[in-house]
Short mmCIF file of C-alpha atoms in Angstrom, two decimals:
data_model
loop_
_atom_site.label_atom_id
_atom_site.label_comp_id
_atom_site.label_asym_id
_atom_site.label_seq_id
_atom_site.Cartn_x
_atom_site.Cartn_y
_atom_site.Cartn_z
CA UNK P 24 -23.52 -29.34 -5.81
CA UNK P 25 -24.42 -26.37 -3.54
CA UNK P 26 -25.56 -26.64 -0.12
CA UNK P 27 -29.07 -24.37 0.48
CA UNK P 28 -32.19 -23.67 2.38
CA UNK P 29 -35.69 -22.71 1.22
CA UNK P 30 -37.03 -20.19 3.24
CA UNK P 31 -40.60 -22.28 2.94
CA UNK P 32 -39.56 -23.61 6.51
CA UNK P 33 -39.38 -20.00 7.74
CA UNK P 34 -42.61 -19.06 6.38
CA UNK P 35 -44.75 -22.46 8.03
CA UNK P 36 -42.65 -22.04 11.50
CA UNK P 37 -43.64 -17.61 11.51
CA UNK P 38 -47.07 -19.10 10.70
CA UNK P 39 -47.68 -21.05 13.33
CA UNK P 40 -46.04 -19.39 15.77
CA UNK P 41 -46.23 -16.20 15.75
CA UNK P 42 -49.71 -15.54 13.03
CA UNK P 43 -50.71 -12.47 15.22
CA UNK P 44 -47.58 -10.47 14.85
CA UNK P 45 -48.88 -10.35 11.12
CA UNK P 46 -51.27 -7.62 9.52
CA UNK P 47 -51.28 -9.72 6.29
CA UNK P 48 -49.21 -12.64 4.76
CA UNK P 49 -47.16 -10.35 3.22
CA UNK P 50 -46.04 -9.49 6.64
CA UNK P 51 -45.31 -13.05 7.24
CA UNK P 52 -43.60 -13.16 4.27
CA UNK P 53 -41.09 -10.47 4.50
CA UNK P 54 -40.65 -11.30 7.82
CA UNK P 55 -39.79 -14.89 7.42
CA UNK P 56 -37.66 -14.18 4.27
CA UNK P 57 -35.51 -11.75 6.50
CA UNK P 58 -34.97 -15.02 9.16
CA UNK P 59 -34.17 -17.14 5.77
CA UNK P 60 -31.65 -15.03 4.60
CA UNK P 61 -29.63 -14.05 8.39
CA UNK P 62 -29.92 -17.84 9.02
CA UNK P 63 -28.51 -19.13 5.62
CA UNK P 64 -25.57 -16.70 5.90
CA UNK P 65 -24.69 -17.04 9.82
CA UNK P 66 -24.10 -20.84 8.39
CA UNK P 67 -22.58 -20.27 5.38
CA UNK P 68 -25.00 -21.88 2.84
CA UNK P 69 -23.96 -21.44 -0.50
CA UNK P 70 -27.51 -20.84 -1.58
CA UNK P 71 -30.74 -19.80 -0.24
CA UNK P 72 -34.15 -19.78 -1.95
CA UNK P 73 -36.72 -17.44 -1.58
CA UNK P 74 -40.94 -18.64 -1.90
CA UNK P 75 -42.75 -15.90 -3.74
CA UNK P 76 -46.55 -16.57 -2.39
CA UNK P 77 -48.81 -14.99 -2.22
CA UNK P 78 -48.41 -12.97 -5.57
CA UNK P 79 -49.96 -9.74 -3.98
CA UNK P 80 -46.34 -9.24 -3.22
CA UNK P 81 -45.59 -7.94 -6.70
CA UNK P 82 -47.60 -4.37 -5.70
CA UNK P 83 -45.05 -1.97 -5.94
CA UNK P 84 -44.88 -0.84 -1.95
CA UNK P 85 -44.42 -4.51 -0.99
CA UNK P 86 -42.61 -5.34 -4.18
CA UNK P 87 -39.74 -2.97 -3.00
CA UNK P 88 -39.82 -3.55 0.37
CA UNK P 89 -38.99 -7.42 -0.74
CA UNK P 90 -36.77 -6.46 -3.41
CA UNK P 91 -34.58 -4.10 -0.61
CA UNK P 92 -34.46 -6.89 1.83
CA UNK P 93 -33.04 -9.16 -0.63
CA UNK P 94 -30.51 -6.87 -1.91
CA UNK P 95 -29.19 -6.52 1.73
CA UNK P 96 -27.87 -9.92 1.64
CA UNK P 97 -24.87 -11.48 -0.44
CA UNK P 98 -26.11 -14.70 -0.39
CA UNK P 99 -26.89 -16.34 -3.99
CA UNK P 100 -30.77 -16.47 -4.58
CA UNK P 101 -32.41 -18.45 -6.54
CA UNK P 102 -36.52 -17.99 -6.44
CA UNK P 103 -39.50 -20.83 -5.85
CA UNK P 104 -42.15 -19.08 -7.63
CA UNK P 105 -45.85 -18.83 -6.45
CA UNK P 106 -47.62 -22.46 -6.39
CA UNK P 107 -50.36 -21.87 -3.99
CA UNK P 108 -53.53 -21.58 -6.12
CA UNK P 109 -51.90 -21.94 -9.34
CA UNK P 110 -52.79 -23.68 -12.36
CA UNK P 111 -50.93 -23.34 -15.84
CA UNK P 112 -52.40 -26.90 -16.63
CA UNK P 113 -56.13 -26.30 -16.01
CA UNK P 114 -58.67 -26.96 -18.32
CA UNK P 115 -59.72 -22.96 -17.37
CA UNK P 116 -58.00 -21.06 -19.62
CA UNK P 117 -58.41 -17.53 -17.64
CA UNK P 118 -56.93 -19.83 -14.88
CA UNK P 119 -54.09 -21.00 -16.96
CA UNK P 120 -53.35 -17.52 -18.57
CA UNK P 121 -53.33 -16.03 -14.77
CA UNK P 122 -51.01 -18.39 -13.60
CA UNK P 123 -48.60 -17.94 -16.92
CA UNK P 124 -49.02 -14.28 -15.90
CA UNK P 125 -47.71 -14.84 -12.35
CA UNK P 126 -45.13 -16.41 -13.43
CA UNK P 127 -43.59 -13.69 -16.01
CA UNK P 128 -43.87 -11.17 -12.59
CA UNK P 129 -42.13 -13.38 -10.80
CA UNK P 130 -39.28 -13.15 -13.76
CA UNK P 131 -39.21 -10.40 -13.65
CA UNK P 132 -38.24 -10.04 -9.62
CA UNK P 133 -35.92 -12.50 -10.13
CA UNK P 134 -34.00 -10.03 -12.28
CA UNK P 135 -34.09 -7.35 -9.96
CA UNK P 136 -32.64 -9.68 -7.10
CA UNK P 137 -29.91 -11.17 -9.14
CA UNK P 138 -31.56 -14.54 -8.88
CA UNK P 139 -30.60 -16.71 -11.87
CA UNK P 140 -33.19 -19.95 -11.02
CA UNK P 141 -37.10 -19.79 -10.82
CA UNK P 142 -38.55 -22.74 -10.04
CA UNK P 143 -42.20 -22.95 -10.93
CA UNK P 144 -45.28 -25.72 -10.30
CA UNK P 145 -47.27 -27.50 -13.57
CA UNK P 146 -50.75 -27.23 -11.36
CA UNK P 147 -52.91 -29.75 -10.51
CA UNK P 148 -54.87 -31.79 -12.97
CA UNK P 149 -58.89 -32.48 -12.97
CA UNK P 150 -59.63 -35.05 -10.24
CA UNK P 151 -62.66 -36.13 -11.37
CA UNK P 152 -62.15 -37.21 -14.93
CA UNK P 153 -58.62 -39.12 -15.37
CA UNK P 154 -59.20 -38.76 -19.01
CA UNK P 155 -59.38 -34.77 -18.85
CA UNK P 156 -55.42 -35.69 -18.25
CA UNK P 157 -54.47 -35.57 -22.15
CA UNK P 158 -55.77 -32.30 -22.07
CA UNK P 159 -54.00 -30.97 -18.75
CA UNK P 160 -51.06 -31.69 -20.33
CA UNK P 161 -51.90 -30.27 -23.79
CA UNK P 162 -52.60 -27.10 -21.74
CA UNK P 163 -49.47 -27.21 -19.61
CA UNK P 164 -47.30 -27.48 -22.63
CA UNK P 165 -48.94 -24.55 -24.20
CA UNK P 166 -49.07 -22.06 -20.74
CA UNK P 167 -44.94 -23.09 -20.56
CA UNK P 168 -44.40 -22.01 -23.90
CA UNK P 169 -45.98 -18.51 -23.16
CA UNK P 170 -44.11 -18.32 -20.67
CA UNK P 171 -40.97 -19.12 -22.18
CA UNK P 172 -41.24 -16.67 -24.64
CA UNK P 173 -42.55 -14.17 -22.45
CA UNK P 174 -39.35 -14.51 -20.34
CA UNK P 175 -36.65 -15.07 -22.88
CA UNK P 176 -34.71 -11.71 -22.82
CA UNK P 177 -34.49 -12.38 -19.13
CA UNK P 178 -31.41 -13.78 -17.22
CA UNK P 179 -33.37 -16.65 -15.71
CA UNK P 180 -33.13 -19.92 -15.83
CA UNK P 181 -37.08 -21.85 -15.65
CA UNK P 182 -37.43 -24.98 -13.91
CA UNK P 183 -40.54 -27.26 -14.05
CA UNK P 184 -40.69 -28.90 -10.81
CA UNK P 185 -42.02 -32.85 -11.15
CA UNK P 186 -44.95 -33.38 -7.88
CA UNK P 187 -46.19 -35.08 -5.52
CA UNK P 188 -49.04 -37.65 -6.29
CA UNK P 189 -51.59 -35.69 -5.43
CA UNK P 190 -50.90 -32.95 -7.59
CA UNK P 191 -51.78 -35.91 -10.24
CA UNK P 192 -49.33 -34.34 -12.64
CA UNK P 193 -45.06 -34.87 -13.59
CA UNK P 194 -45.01 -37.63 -11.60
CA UNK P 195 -43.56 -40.55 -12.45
CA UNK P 196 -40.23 -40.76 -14.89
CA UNK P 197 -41.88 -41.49 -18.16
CA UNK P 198 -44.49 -38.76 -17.63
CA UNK P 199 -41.81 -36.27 -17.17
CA UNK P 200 -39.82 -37.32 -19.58
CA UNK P 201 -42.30 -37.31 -22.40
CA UNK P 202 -43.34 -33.56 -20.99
CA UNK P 203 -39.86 -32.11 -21.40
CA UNK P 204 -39.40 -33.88 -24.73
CA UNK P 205 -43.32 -32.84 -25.97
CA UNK P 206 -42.01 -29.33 -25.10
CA UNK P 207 -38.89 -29.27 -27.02
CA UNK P 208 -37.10 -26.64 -25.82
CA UNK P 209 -33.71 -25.94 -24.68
CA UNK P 210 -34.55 -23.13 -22.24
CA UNK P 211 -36.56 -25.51 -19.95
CA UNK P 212 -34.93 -27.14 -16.89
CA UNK P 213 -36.16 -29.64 -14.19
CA UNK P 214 -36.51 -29.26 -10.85
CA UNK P 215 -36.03 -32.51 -9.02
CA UNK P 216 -37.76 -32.53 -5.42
CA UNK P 217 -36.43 -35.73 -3.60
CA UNK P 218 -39.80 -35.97 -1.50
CA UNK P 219 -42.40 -35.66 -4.20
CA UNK P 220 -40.65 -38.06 -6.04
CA UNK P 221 -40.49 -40.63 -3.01
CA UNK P 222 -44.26 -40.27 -3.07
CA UNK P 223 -43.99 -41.65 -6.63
CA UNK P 224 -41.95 -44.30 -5.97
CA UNK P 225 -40.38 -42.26 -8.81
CA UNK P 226 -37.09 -44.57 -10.26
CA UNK P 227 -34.40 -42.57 -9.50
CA UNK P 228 -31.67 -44.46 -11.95
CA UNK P 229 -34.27 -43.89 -14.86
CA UNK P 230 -34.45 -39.83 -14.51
CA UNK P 231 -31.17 -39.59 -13.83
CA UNK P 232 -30.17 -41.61 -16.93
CA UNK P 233 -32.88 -39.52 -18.99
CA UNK P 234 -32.99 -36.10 -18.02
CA UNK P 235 -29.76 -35.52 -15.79
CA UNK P 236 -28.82 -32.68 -18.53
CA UNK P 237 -31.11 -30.73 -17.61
CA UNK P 238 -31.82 -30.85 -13.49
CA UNK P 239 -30.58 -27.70 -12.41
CA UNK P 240 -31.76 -28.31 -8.83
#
């Protein structure tokens, strides 16, 4: 087990505090990454790991302004990909596809900042009409498979992070389990987030039991 930090707590504290310092969020971004990264290694984290949102980060000025930044610190990386506004389970397919397509940038970064984890989001399912759920999931399972295949001459390791309740998808045991098994592949990995399972009530002993193979974080 390796001790970390996610630079999301970076990113809310520079937005809060100090929002007119920034042209854009990219600003905010870059900015707060930079704090991440001197913080993690003044305290000698093993690990520290970098949000990618918003996306408009992947234009090539601000792309290499990121990707220099990152490459000035020896620090291990590992990479929380975009999850603001994303949807690879929605019953939109342009939606879906955009989000898959997000996803392979984000890959692709990873590579260029020697960051071996991505962590990515499933989306939020339709609100509305619990029964539109089958299909969520049909489409999930689908937009991970492009994905997968899109990536798969990449060094990266993808992990499907279960949610909160809200997101009204991976949230309980059973549901996860019978999405990483419906998937059937071995280059999928969970992420397991303490505090969106707690929202759950997710059992612990029961995920652990099932899936502990493949939690990579």
């Amino acid at each position: 087990m390796e001790l970390g930090i996610s630079s999301l707590g970076h990113i809310i504290e520079s937005g809060r505090t100090k929002r007119d310092n920034y042209s854009d969020m990219i600003d905010l971004l870059i900015d707060a990454t930079e704090e991440c990264l001197k913080f993690s290694e003044e305290r000698n984290f093993n690990v520290c790991e970098l949000i990618i949102d918003p996306p408009d980060i992947f234009t090539d000025d601000k792309k290499k302004r990121f990707i220099d930044l990152c490459n000035s610190f020896a620090i291990k990386k590992q990479v929380h990909g975009p999850f603001i506004d994303m949807g690879m389970c929605s019953h939109n397919d342009k939606i879906s596809q955009a989000s898959v397509e997000s996803y392979i940038e984000t890959a692709e970064m990873c590579q260029e900042i020697y960051a071996q984890i991505m962590v990515i989001h499933p989306g939020v399912a339709n609100f509305l009409i619990n029964s539109i759920k089958n299909y969520n999931t049909n489409q999930l399972i689908k937009a991970v498979n492009k994905l997968l295949d899109a990536v798969a001459d990449l060094d990266v390791i993808v992990c499907m992070e279960n949610m909160p309740k809200k997101a009204l998808m991976l949230l309980k045991e059973k549901e996860i389990e019978e999405f990483f098994s419906a998937v059937n592949r071995n280059d999928l990995f969970l992420c397991y987030d303490t505090s969106h399972g707690w929202t759950n009530d997710l059992d612990v002993s029961y995920l652990w039991e099932k899936l502990h193979k493949i939690i990579k974080n």
